Amino acid sequence: MADHLGLHTVGDLLHHYPRRYAERGELTGLGDLPLDEHVTVVAEIADARVHTFNRGKGQRLEVTLTDGTGRLRLVFFGRAVHHHRTVLVPGRRGMFAGKVSVFNRKLQLSHPAYELLGEGSGAEAAEDFAGRPLPLYPACKQLESWKIAKAVGLVLGSLSAEGWKGLADPLPEALRAERGLLPLPEAFLKVHQPRTRADVAAARSRLKWDEAFVLQVALARRRHADGQLPAVARRPSPGGLLDAFDRGLPFTLTDGQLRVSREIFTDLAAEHPMHRLLQGEVGSGKTLVALRAMLAVADGGGQAALLAPTEVLAQQHHRSVTEMMGELAEGGMLGGAEQGTKVVLLTGSMGAKARRQALLDAATGEAGIVIGTHALIEERVQFHDLGLVVVDEQHRFGVEQRDALRSKGKQPPHLLVMTATPIPRTVAMTVFGDLETSVLDQLPAGRSPIASHVVPVRDKPHFLTRAWERIREEVAAGHQVYVVCPRIGDEGETAGAGAPGGGAGEQADGESPEESGDGDDRRPPLAVLDVAAELAGGPLAGLRVEPLHGRMAPEAKDETMRRFASGQVDVLVATTVIEVGVNVPNATVMVIMDAERFGVSQLHQLRGRVGRGSAAGLCLLVSEAPEGSPARRRLDAVAATSDGFELSRIDLEQRREGDVLGQAQSGGRSSLRMLAVIEDEEVIAAAREEAGALVARDPGLVGHPALRTALDALLDAEREEYLDKG
């Protein structure tokens, strides 16, 4: 159990819950069995026959299972054929476990393990046995489901009333009674050995509450501890930098931007650090909201640091901030505004002279806003009075990096985390539960809709031909186009047939495109360098086509991006280096090659790079994924909706819970065995409320020793440190 399922203690085994339950009288659907996976089915034997082969020297037993709608074949060879033949007789029901394969176009299990059902003593025992739901556990080849069930039964049978008393119950008695939840021993008995479906439902309700409550108590304690830290209150000065900036804006802020700004300014005015997550669709104006927060801090004499995940994005932020601020970004310089401040850029690739000046401006406080990559975290970088840290795209940074930047303040600085990846409310409460959340859910006026279509090159190759014609039309109309590929491709490999493009290169720019999920390994992913060359010499000949990727020198990357932004490049063939922050309002078309190799949220992010001006945007998802495959269904979902929150829900439903919790689970096995963050929104929200109230009354959990024990089990040293660092 330890080797194959990670179960080391009796507690681990009790928390290894059944994956599903079969009714002993009900036959499992045999029509939907996944190929090449280890399955457990409950079915009835319809037929069993012995066949001879190799001129009578060999024997093979074929058993046919049925559920009334589908059939499945079992095959056995060798000396044990006759033993199986005497046991596996038509009319008997059983559990059968093995790996699903195909032979002669029929699904089969070869030499499956099995256990027949209903072999009780007497009619009453058989009836009782037949009426109960049958637990089916997450199992493996070495340990079938029924062996795990027997081990669990042994543990449950040996625990007397005295034994159960040693079990720490994390839920306070008053909370359990108020919510009508089962006592913990009863929940374990009913989840593992239910008599009815109602037993299963009651047990699951109780065990979900345990997981949600313990996790939310951990996060509530984190929020409480943060609330005890001192911070300098930062308020904008009347008639100062923020007021001057607002007066110069050529447009009106949306209601959402004003609401979120008020939430942030309230936090900044408090004497304990702000910890806020700012979510917003691509193009919802997050950067403007963050800039107003930075200006409010600079107004009060403090400094703000904006941490970006890549050099391209840091340079883009620096450009857009200085453009938005105009003369206010030239504080202390000739022609600069009187109440202005300096905005400096600090990245690893800067020349020595520019770097020295940027370090000096940060250390003396001349620069009210410092924008950079992880170069900001180096020991040499000092701030005069760091009041606010803004982190763009939180998921791209290690916890240690954020923590190192926060430690540069004399007192803990306020923290604002921005993400363009929409996060469903329950996930925000679970993964980012120590942060308050603000959501920007309306796009600024004048934004154009983006039409999205799947281009199925395998079924309809002429669609791709039409796509390139469409691009020529857009360029002729004065617009520009992105073509995105999963790889860089300068290693000299070549691709097979398919869409234009070729070689696989090393993954770069921090991209992590998903595999198609359809076993499509016929060729390497399409690559920027090959696709750019092929387009320039073929369907887009005569247009100005240029590549952009993470292995280019930073100066070359920035120069290419500048030329694209100024209209000197028609088609930019790039990796996902353009995924976040690149703003070219004149770009109207996004073509994503091998789109099935990217995640749903990543496709949505990429799509947000077009339609940023007055002209309508178009996103083409080019894919060889066959119709009906999981990868194709994902792409169809992206094409069908532009609602990022709906897409993130679809994305998460297709992934394991442990992935959802990601780094918050330290990359290990998810501590959530029963709770599903997408489905159990009500439980999580209620648990968060109860946990907050309990921690406010008893921050040290002095009156709740069993809850402290459960917390210690959930939060090993590594996870505790993760939460500590925010």
XYZ file of C-alpha atoms in Angstrom:
726
model
C 0.000 0.000 0.000
C 2.844 2.380 0.801
C 4.708 1.580 -2.424
C 1.824 1.741 -4.874
C -0.818 4.007 -3.317
C 1.184 6.206 -0.905
C -0.750 4.850 2.097
C 1.587 4.629 5.107
C -0.685 4.693 8.175
C -4.114 3.490 9.269
C -5.208 7.145 9.013
C -4.071 7.248 5.362
C -6.128 4.120 4.673
C -9.262 5.519 6.349
C -8.886 8.666 4.206
C -8.501 6.588 1.017
C -12.162 6.944 0.072
C -14.042 4.918 -2.558
C -13.957 6.606 -5.962
C -17.520 5.523 -6.708
C -20.120 2.961 -5.693
C -21.846 0.298 -7.772
C -25.197 -1.174 -6.805
C -24.720 -4.893 -6.431
C -28.008 -5.460 -8.231
C -27.166 -2.888 -10.903
C -24.797 -3.654 -13.749
C -22.035 -1.227 -14.664
C -22.118 0.348 -18.135
C -19.673 -1.543 -20.334
C -20.009 0.714 -23.376
C -17.761 3.531 -22.124
C -14.673 1.695 -20.902
C -11.442 3.658 -21.539
C -8.838 1.832 -23.592
C -5.491 0.998 -21.905
C -6.759 1.902 -18.430
C -7.070 -0.324 -15.365
C -10.794 -0.670 -14.592
C -13.059 -2.472 -12.158
C -16.461 -3.477 -13.528
C -19.479 -5.111 -11.920
C -21.277 -7.340 -14.415
C -23.064 -10.636 -15.049
C -21.537 -13.619 -16.835
C -23.524 -14.318 -20.000
C -21.405 -17.037 -21.539
C -18.184 -19.017 -20.934
C -16.502 -21.286 -23.501
C -13.177 -23.100 -23.820
C -11.497 -22.957 -27.258
C -8.500 -24.976 -28.409
C -5.711 -23.705 -30.652
C -2.275 -24.798 -31.903
C -3.745 -28.155 -33.063
C -5.354 -28.855 -29.720
C -2.242 -28.238 -27.625
C -3.366 -24.867 -26.257
C -6.589 -23.878 -24.516
C -8.242 -20.496 -24.124
C -11.249 -19.613 -21.957
C -13.448 -16.804 -23.270
C -16.013 -15.361 -20.856
C -18.589 -12.799 -22.022
C -19.880 -10.238 -19.508
C -23.010 -8.226 -20.076
C -24.921 -5.341 -18.537
C -27.882 -5.574 -20.887
C -26.553 -2.828 -23.165
C -22.881 -3.649 -23.742
C -20.605 -6.673 -23.684
C -17.027 -7.249 -22.529
C -14.849 -10.313 -23.123
C -12.528 -11.875 -20.546
C -9.747 -14.214 -21.781
C -7.663 -16.734 -19.828
C -4.883 -18.996 -21.102
C -2.790 -21.791 -19.592
C -3.291 -24.423 -16.929
C -5.782 -22.475 -14.822
C -8.376 -22.393 -17.629
C -10.398 -25.286 -16.139
C -10.390 -23.814 -12.641
C -11.778 -20.515 -13.987
C -14.313 -22.453 -16.128
C -15.790 -24.170 -13.064
C -16.133 -20.862 -11.159
C -17.190 -18.427 -13.906
C -20.578 -19.833 -14.798
C -23.354 -17.962 -16.652
C -25.760 -16.100 -14.390
C -23.200 -15.293 -11.687
C -22.308 -11.663 -10.959
C -18.881 -10.452 -9.983
C -16.299 -7.699 -9.838
C -13.679 -7.963 -12.567
C -10.510 -5.848 -12.703
C -7.905 -5.536 -15.431
C -6.486 -3.425 -18.219
C -8.842 -2.764 -21.151
C -7.452 -3.812 -24.537
C -8.890 -4.481 -28.005
C -8.715 -7.751 -29.943
C -10.624 -8.315 -33.201
C -12.344 -4.947 -32.654
C -13.792 -6.111 -29.319
C -12.940 -4.805 -25.874
C -11.422 -7.376 -23.557
C -9.680 -7.915 -20.221
C -6.856 -10.423 -20.383
C -6.357 -12.575 -17.224
C -8.381 -10.186 -15.034
C -8.514 -10.486 -11.270
C -12.065 -11.108 -10.068
C -14.286 -11.710 -7.078
C -17.757 -13.189 -7.415
C -20.597 -11.587 -5.505
C -23.455 -12.977 -3.446
C -21.690 -15.957 -1.872
C -23.262 -15.297 1.540
C -24.493 -17.959 3.984
C -28.271 -18.134 3.803
C -30.892 -16.117 1.928
C -30.983 -13.262 4.451
C -27.226 -12.649 4.237
C -27.407 -12.766 0.447
C -30.284 -10.268 0.378
C -28.453 -7.890 2.749
C -25.309 -8.237 0.631
C -27.199 -7.597 -2.621
C -28.874 -4.421 -1.351
C -25.741 -2.532 -0.338
C -23.773 -0.095 -2.519
C -20.453 -1.630 -3.483
C -17.438 0.636 -2.825
C -14.931 0.791 -5.679
C -11.582 2.257 -4.583
C -8.823 4.022 -6.500
C -6.758 0.895 -7.153
C -3.777 -0.364 -9.123
C -2.599 -3.585 -10.688
C -0.922 -4.732 -7.468
C -3.947 -3.949 -5.258
C -7.439 -4.533 -6.579
C -10.370 -2.570 -5.181
C -11.751 -5.495 -3.146
C -8.378 -6.103 -1.470
C -8.353 -2.475 -0.323
C -11.974 -2.904 0.871
C -10.949 -5.946 2.946
C -8.050 -4.005 4.519
C -10.386 -1.116 5.393
C -12.885 -3.613 6.807
C -10.183 -5.081 9.023
C -9.354 -1.616 10.426
C -13.014 -0.663 10.981
C -13.764 -4.015 12.615
C -10.862 -3.733 15.064
C -11.655 -0.189 16.227
C -13.688 -0.467 19.417
C -15.538 2.448 21.005
C -12.353 3.078 23.011
C -10.260 3.058 19.843
C -12.441 5.689 18.195
C -11.950 7.980 21.191
C -8.316 8.449 20.184
C -9.443 9.905 16.856
C -8.974 13.701 16.782
C -12.162 15.304 15.431
C -11.253 18.650 13.798
C -14.831 19.996 13.745
C -15.939 21.783 16.942
C -18.926 19.937 18.456
C -21.175 23.031 18.313
C -20.435 23.548 14.595
C -21.052 19.855 13.835
C -24.388 19.885 15.669
C -25.511 23.175 14.104
C -24.775 21.904 10.578
C -26.352 18.480 11.261
C -23.137 16.606 10.381
C -22.300 13.012 11.385
C -19.771 12.230 14.150
C -16.418 11.331 12.550
C -16.404 7.551 13.394
C -19.875 7.206 11.871
C -18.761 9.110 8.754
C -15.845 6.692 8.252
C -18.127 3.659 8.677
C -20.733 5.002 6.261
C -18.296 6.092 3.555
C -16.496 2.716 3.526
C -19.348 0.319 4.362
C -22.601 2.056 3.411
C -25.927 0.228 3.642
C -27.697 2.784 1.431
C -26.936 5.671 -0.936
C -28.155 8.003 1.826
C -25.307 6.731 4.041
C -22.807 7.685 1.332
C -24.290 11.184 0.947
C -24.271 11.844 4.714
C -20.676 10.625 5.066
C -19.468 12.680 2.119
C -21.117 15.839 3.520
C -19.275 15.389 6.802
C -15.869 14.564 5.277
C -16.048 17.456 2.796
C -16.653 19.803 5.715
C -13.537 18.469 7.477
C -11.326 19.210 4.496
C -12.847 22.603 3.717
C -12.844 23.732 7.353
C -9.266 22.719 8.212
C -7.909 24.373 5.065
C -9.917 27.555 5.650
C -8.762 27.712 9.305
C -5.155 27.573 8.062
C -5.862 30.461 5.668
C -7.854 32.441 8.273
C -4.913 32.165 10.711
C -2.644 33.419 7.942
C -4.923 36.414 7.316
C -5.146 37.085 11.066
C -1.346 36.997 11.447
C -0.954 39.349 8.471
C -3.457 41.696 10.097
C -1.207 41.945 13.166
C 1.826 43.079 11.116
C 2.613 46.806 11.091
C 2.584 48.752 7.816
C 2.794 52.412 6.883
C -0.611 53.788 5.864
C -0.323 55.263 2.353
C -2.848 57.916 1.313
C -2.839 60.030 -1.867
C -2.240 63.766 -1.306
C -5.060 66.098 -2.389
C -3.930 67.930 -5.532
C -0.951 65.550 -5.835
C 0.353 63.061 -8.356
C -2.782 60.865 -8.522
C -5.122 63.836 -8.995
C -2.876 65.257 -11.746
C -2.822 61.841 -13.486
C -6.614 61.449 -13.300
C -7.143 64.949 -14.730
C -5.008 64.069 -17.759
C -6.815 60.790 -18.628
C -8.421 61.036 -22.095
C -11.254 58.663 -21.066
C -13.550 57.916 -18.147
C -12.755 55.036 -15.802
C -15.275 52.170 -15.832
C -17.483 51.584 -12.783
C -15.471 48.414 -12.106
C -12.147 50.283 -12.160
C -13.509 52.910 -9.743
C -14.930 50.238 -7.406
C -11.719 48.187 -7.322
C -9.606 51.345 -6.878
C -11.718 52.279 -3.823
C -11.142 48.788 -2.329
C -7.383 49.158 -2.887
C -7.168 52.727 -1.505
C -9.064 51.614 1.640
C -6.503 48.807 2.151
C -3.547 51.139 1.511
C -4.827 53.570 4.153
C -4.737 50.856 6.853
C -1.819 50.336 9.235
C -1.444 46.664 8.369
C -0.328 45.318 4.968
C -2.785 44.964 2.115
C -2.886 41.457 0.616
C -5.143 41.716 -2.417
C -5.613 39.647 -5.573
C -6.754 41.687 -8.594
C -8.401 39.486 -11.208
C -9.387 40.855 -14.561
C -9.958 39.609 -18.067
C -7.293 40.480 -20.613
C -7.974 44.102 -21.566
C -10.108 44.971 -18.528
C -7.704 47.723 -17.443
C -5.849 46.035 -14.558
C -2.605 47.884 -15.314
C -4.369 51.240 -15.031
C -5.853 50.289 -11.644
C -2.435 49.099 -10.425
C -0.799 52.317 -11.703
C -3.286 54.461 -9.769
C -2.395 52.457 -6.616
C 1.325 53.026 -7.283
C 0.741 56.753 -7.799
C -1.213 56.942 -4.512
C 1.799 55.436 -2.698
C 4.267 57.737 -4.499
C 2.005 60.669 -3.511
C 2.594 59.834 0.131
C 6.365 59.790 -0.282
C 6.709 56.005 -0.678
C 7.891 53.854 -3.565
C 6.129 51.146 -5.576
C 7.761 48.188 -7.306
C 6.112 46.320 -10.196
C 7.449 42.790 -10.674
C 6.908 41.266 -14.152
C 7.670 37.644 -15.144
C 9.690 38.363 -18.336
C 11.932 41.119 -19.693
C 9.587 41.700 -22.645
C 6.707 42.253 -20.248
C 8.759 44.459 -17.888
C 9.784 46.649 -20.858
C 6.179 46.734 -22.080
C 4.945 47.810 -18.621
C 7.653 50.500 -18.426
C 6.660 51.800 -21.861
C 2.925 51.834 -21.177
C 3.299 53.382 -17.685
C 5.537 56.203 -18.942
C 3.188 56.793 -21.913
C 0.124 56.919 -19.645
C 1.855 59.264 -17.187
C 3.415 61.573 -19.802
C 5.334 64.437 -18.180
C 4.368 63.088 -14.713
C 6.911 60.279 -15.329
C 9.748 62.820 -15.660
C 9.964 64.035 -12.067
C 13.142 66.037 -11.398
C 13.908 66.261 -15.121
C 13.833 69.328 -17.360
C 10.304 69.708 -18.718
C 8.929 67.250 -16.164
C 5.787 68.026 -14.170
C 6.279 69.692 -10.804
C 4.509 66.920 -8.861
C 5.968 64.135 -11.082
C 8.220 61.256 -10.122
C 10.783 59.094 -11.905
C 9.731 55.755 -13.412
C 12.750 53.473 -13.834
C 13.249 50.063 -15.432
C 15.572 47.452 -13.919
C 16.260 44.199 -15.793
C 19.142 41.738 -15.961
C 20.211 42.679 -19.484
C 20.627 46.445 -18.962
C 23.988 48.081 -19.650
C 26.184 48.831 -16.619
C 25.695 52.615 -16.770
C 21.884 52.492 -17.057
C 21.767 49.854 -14.339
C 23.884 51.957 -11.939
C 21.582 54.936 -12.460
C 18.442 52.809 -11.900
C 19.908 51.367 -8.672
C 20.769 54.871 -7.478
C 17.268 56.202 -8.262
C 15.686 53.310 -6.334
C 18.014 53.678 -3.323
C 17.649 57.476 -2.997
C 13.878 57.479 -3.532
C 14.161 59.596 -6.716
C 12.199 56.866 -8.473
C 8.668 56.610 -7.097
C 7.967 53.657 -9.414
C 10.480 50.875 -10.171
C 9.531 48.285 -12.802
C 11.541 45.134 -13.356
C 11.931 41.374 -13.530
C 13.353 39.144 -10.808
C 16.451 41.387 -11.086
C 14.601 43.571 -8.524
C 15.090 40.836 -5.939
C 18.902 40.799 -6.025
C 20.653 41.821 -2.807
C 22.241 44.894 -4.417
C 18.828 46.443 -5.098
C 17.817 48.754 -2.226
C 14.741 50.958 -1.877
C 14.517 54.209 0.048
C 10.973 53.493 1.298
C 9.190 50.576 -0.396
C 5.458 50.934 0.260
C 3.779 48.738 -2.366
C 4.731 45.614 -4.316
C 2.646 44.826 -7.417
C 3.162 41.309 -8.802
C 1.963 40.688 -12.367
C 0.866 37.141 -13.180
C 1.429 35.644 -9.727
C 1.545 32.053 -11.016
C 4.820 32.751 -12.821
C 6.770 33.560 -9.641
C 8.130 31.373 -6.884
C 6.997 32.222 -3.377
C 10.601 32.914 -2.372
C 10.910 35.596 -5.076
C 7.863 37.499 -3.845
C 8.998 37.110 -0.258
C 12.489 38.458 -1.023
C 11.004 41.584 -2.638
C 8.616 42.178 0.252
C 11.529 41.970 2.714
C 13.095 45.075 1.117
C 10.620 47.372 2.896
C 11.485 48.876 6.312
C 8.066 47.576 7.333
C 6.151 44.954 5.335
C 4.951 46.700 2.150
C 1.405 46.406 0.836
C 0.986 43.619 -1.752
C -1.183 43.675 -4.878
C -1.188 40.544 -7.037
C -2.575 40.807 -10.601
C -3.690 37.968 -12.822
C -5.423 37.840 -16.203
C -6.208 34.147 -15.691
C -9.808 34.107 -14.479
C -10.099 32.052 -11.296
C -13.477 30.683 -10.194
C -14.564 32.023 -6.804
C -14.088 28.712 -5.009
C -10.546 28.296 -6.293
C -9.720 31.858 -5.257
C -11.064 31.068 -1.776
C -9.029 27.860 -1.611
C -5.747 28.616 -3.342
C -5.527 32.365 -2.732
C -7.512 32.206 0.507
C -5.073 34.451 2.357
C -5.700 37.266 -0.168
C -8.753 39.483 -0.442
C -10.093 39.337 -3.999
C -11.138 42.134 -6.375
C -12.576 41.333 -9.805
C -12.643 43.578 -12.900
C -15.341 42.005 -15.030
C -16.259 44.712 -17.548
C -14.242 45.766 -20.572
C -13.556 49.458 -21.252
C -15.820 51.193 -23.767
C -14.714 50.936 -27.403
C -13.353 47.379 -27.087
C -14.306 45.160 -30.001
C -15.624 41.597 -29.754
C -13.322 38.731 -30.787
C -14.728 36.013 -33.066
C -13.053 32.605 -32.522
C -13.115 29.593 -34.854
C -11.473 26.157 -34.908
C -9.594 25.419 -38.167
C -9.621 21.578 -38.396
C -6.731 20.951 -40.795
C -7.104 17.170 -40.702
C -10.785 17.197 -41.769
C -10.819 20.393 -43.847
C -7.346 21.404 -45.088
C -8.887 24.064 -47.384
C -9.916 25.979 -44.237
C -6.233 26.687 -43.541
C -5.711 27.949 -47.093
C -8.625 30.305 -46.548
C -7.125 31.426 -43.195
C -3.925 32.633 -44.901
C -6.019 34.452 -47.551
C -7.965 36.123 -44.729
C -4.692 37.328 -43.217
C -3.608 38.887 -46.503
C -6.959 40.727 -46.581
C -6.446 42.038 -43.020
C -2.930 43.266 -43.835
C -4.240 44.911 -47.036
C -6.751 46.738 -44.814
C -3.853 48.124 -42.780
C -3.994 45.682 -39.838
C -1.470 43.274 -38.290
C -1.456 39.614 -37.292
C 0.047 37.279 -34.680
C 0.842 33.639 -35.483
C 1.661 31.631 -32.327
C 3.538 28.301 -32.252
C 4.297 26.000 -29.300
C 8.076 25.764 -29.897
C 11.037 27.830 -31.106
C 12.588 25.111 -33.267
C 16.223 25.972 -33.955
C 17.559 22.482 -33.247
C 17.422 21.286 -36.820
C 14.631 18.695 -36.439
C 11.914 18.789 -39.063
C 8.215 18.257 -38.712
C 6.092 15.790 -40.542
C 3.245 16.644 -42.837
C 0.463 18.886 -41.662
C 0.122 22.581 -41.237
C 3.061 24.738 -42.319
C 5.980 24.583 -39.961
C 8.411 22.178 -38.509
C 11.062 21.446 -36.004
C 10.720 20.960 -32.333
C 12.907 23.118 -30.210
C 13.511 23.297 -26.522
C 10.541 24.701 -24.638
C 11.231 28.364 -23.971
C 9.821 31.539 -22.485
C 8.293 29.590 -19.627
C 5.598 28.102 -21.838
C 3.957 24.881 -20.806
C 1.538 23.870 -23.547
C -0.567 20.902 -22.646
C -0.302 17.722 -24.562
C -3.232 17.146 -26.831
C -4.510 14.334 -24.678
C -5.152 12.252 -27.762
C -1.898 10.377 -28.083
C -0.991 12.535 -31.059
C 2.742 11.964 -31.291
C 3.004 11.777 -35.059
C 5.217 14.822 -35.295
C 6.925 17.372 -33.080
C 5.007 20.573 -32.277
C 5.189 23.316 -34.906
C 8.020 25.783 -34.421
C 8.356 29.547 -34.815
C 11.462 29.601 -37.008
C 10.146 27.002 -39.475
C 6.627 28.432 -39.688
C 7.961 31.988 -40.157
C 10.236 30.859 -43.009
C 7.501 28.789 -44.653
C 4.874 31.538 -44.472
C 7.268 34.195 -45.768
C 8.187 31.999 -48.739
C 4.679 30.605 -49.324
C 1.145 31.692 -48.432
C 2.220 35.080 -47.024
C 4.998 35.867 -49.542
C 5.455 39.599 -49.967
C 4.261 40.454 -46.445
C 6.687 41.558 -43.727
C 6.897 38.374 -41.592
C 9.259 38.244 -38.567
C 9.865 35.776 -35.704
C 9.889 36.551 -31.958
C 10.894 34.127 -29.209
C 12.540 33.880 -25.819
C 16.023 32.913 -27.018
C 16.550 36.153 -28.908
C 18.817 38.734 -27.265
C 16.670 41.084 -25.137
C 17.591 44.078 -27.330
C 16.593 42.176 -30.502
C 13.331 41.049 -28.870
C 12.484 44.571 -27.795
C 13.386 45.984 -31.216
C 11.133 43.433 -32.998
C 8.281 44.226 -30.626
C 8.769 47.974 -31.147
C 8.713 47.571 -34.925
C 5.556 45.454 -34.722
C 3.903 48.020 -32.419
C 4.804 50.845 -34.832
C 3.390 48.968 -37.865
C 6.685 48.069 -39.577
C 5.978 44.300 -39.290
C 2.789 42.766 -40.760
C 2.890 39.277 -39.266
C 4.640 38.390 -36.013
C 5.320 34.640 -35.662
C 5.949 34.107 -31.944
C 5.949 31.740 -28.995
C 3.754 32.510 -25.996
C 6.232 35.252 -25.085
C 3.392 37.524 -26.316
C 0.854 35.887 -23.976
C 0.716 38.634 -21.384
C 1.032 42.386 -21.509
C 1.816 43.049 -25.175
C -0.513 45.801 -26.379
C -0.819 46.501 -30.106
C -4.313 47.924 -30.831
C -3.778 47.581 -34.602
C -3.376 43.757 -34.376
C -6.696 42.154 -35.352
C -5.972 38.463 -36.035
C -4.432 35.746 -33.832
C -3.633 32.389 -35.476
C -2.660 29.680 -32.948
C -0.917 26.705 -34.576
C -1.224 23.280 -32.875
C -3.801 24.937 -30.630
C -4.575 21.631 -28.879
C -1.120 21.762 -27.286
C -2.072 24.806 -25.191
C -4.239 24.928 -22.096
C -7.710 26.510 -22.139
C -6.683 29.470 -19.972
C -3.557 30.009 -22.072
C -5.589 30.092 -25.303
C -7.924 32.626 -23.716
C -4.961 34.771 -22.647
C -3.431 34.654 -26.132
C -6.730 35.536 -27.763
C -6.881 38.676 -25.614
C -3.947 40.161 -27.551
C -6.244 41.058 -30.487
C -9.371 43.198 -30.695
C -7.750 45.814 -28.460
C -8.576 48.679 -30.830
C -11.705 49.766 -32.678
C -11.524 46.989 -35.326
C -13.068 43.580 -34.534
C -10.696 40.770 -33.522
C -10.445 37.273 -35.018
C -8.836 34.211 -33.381
C -8.201 31.039 -35.432
C -7.400 27.832 -33.512
C -5.539 25.607 -35.983
C -5.558 21.956 -34.940
C -5.200 18.395 -36.192
C -7.218 17.024 -33.250
C -10.015 14.798 -34.591
C -13.642 15.763 -34.084
C -15.046 14.428 -30.800
C -11.634 14.038 -29.133
C -11.076 15.645 -25.679
C -8.606 18.104 -27.243
C -11.107 19.146 -29.902
C -13.869 19.560 -27.292
C -11.542 21.898 -25.378
C -10.946 24.008 -28.478
C -14.660 24.075 -29.318
C -15.325 25.379 -25.780
C -12.781 28.198 -26.252
C -14.333 29.114 -29.609
C -17.853 29.060 -28.138
C -17.398 31.567 -25.303
C -15.341 34.638 -24.484
C -16.218 34.425 -20.764
C -12.918 33.697 -19.064
C -14.545 32.531 -15.826
C -16.662 29.979 -17.690
C -13.555 28.756 -19.544
C -11.537 28.456 -16.333
C -14.335 26.323 -14.900
C -14.232 24.058 -17.999
C -10.435 23.925 -17.746
C -10.479 22.896 -14.097
C -13.220 20.313 -14.580
C -10.922 18.544 -17.051
C -7.981 18.427 -14.653
C -7.253 16.653 -11.391
C -7.983 18.434 -8.119
C -4.293 18.241 -7.186
C -3.451 20.262 -10.279
C -6.018 22.874 -9.344
C -4.372 23.402 -5.989
C -0.988 23.414 -7.685
C 1.810 24.849 -5.655
C -0.411 25.366 -2.606
C -0.168 21.604 -2.260
C 3.643 21.730 -2.597
C 3.427 19.623 -5.730
C 2.622 16.589 -3.564
C -0.525 14.555 -3.313
C -3.546 16.802 -2.892
C -4.819 16.959 0.676
C -8.316 17.264 -0.773
C -9.577 13.721 -1.188
C -13.308 14.372 -0.913
C -13.763 18.081 -1.586
C -14.059 19.222 -5.222
C -13.250 22.917 -5.466
C -15.484 23.421 -8.496
C -18.574 21.569 -7.260
C -18.496 22.366 -3.537
C -18.698 26.148 -3.635
C -21.330 26.359 -0.873
C -19.327 24.192 1.541
C -16.123 26.166 0.930
C -17.860 29.538 1.352
C -19.591 28.417 4.579
C -16.357 26.885 5.923
C -14.473 30.114 5.200
C -17.052 32.095 7.181
C -17.004 29.675 10.149
C -13.201 29.482 10.115
C -12.855 33.289 10.114
C -15.208 33.612 13.092
C -13.438 30.866 15.066
C -9.951 32.281 14.457
C -11.130 35.790 15.418
C -12.300 34.356 18.794
C -9.341 32.014 19.353
C -6.345 32.790 17.064
C -4.084 30.261 18.813
C -6.783 27.529 18.747
C -6.166 27.055 22.487
C -9.692 25.754 22.981
C -9.534 23.423 19.960
C -6.653 20.923 20.420
C -8.121 18.396 17.934
C -8.311 21.100 15.261
C -4.666 21.987 15.957
C -3.741 18.306 15.466
C -5.607 18.219 12.139
C -3.858 21.443 11.058
C -0.456 19.948 11.870
C -1.323 16.963 9.694
C -2.435 19.198 6.796
C 0.395 21.703 7.065
C 3.744 19.993 7.040
C 6.720 22.350 7.352
C 6.871 22.947 3.591
C 3.195 23.893 3.247
C 3.301 26.053 6.377
C 6.237 27.946 4.894
C 4.341 28.358 1.625
C 1.383 29.949 3.427
C 3.745 32.031 5.575
C 5.287 33.586 2.497
C 1.925 34.452 0.961
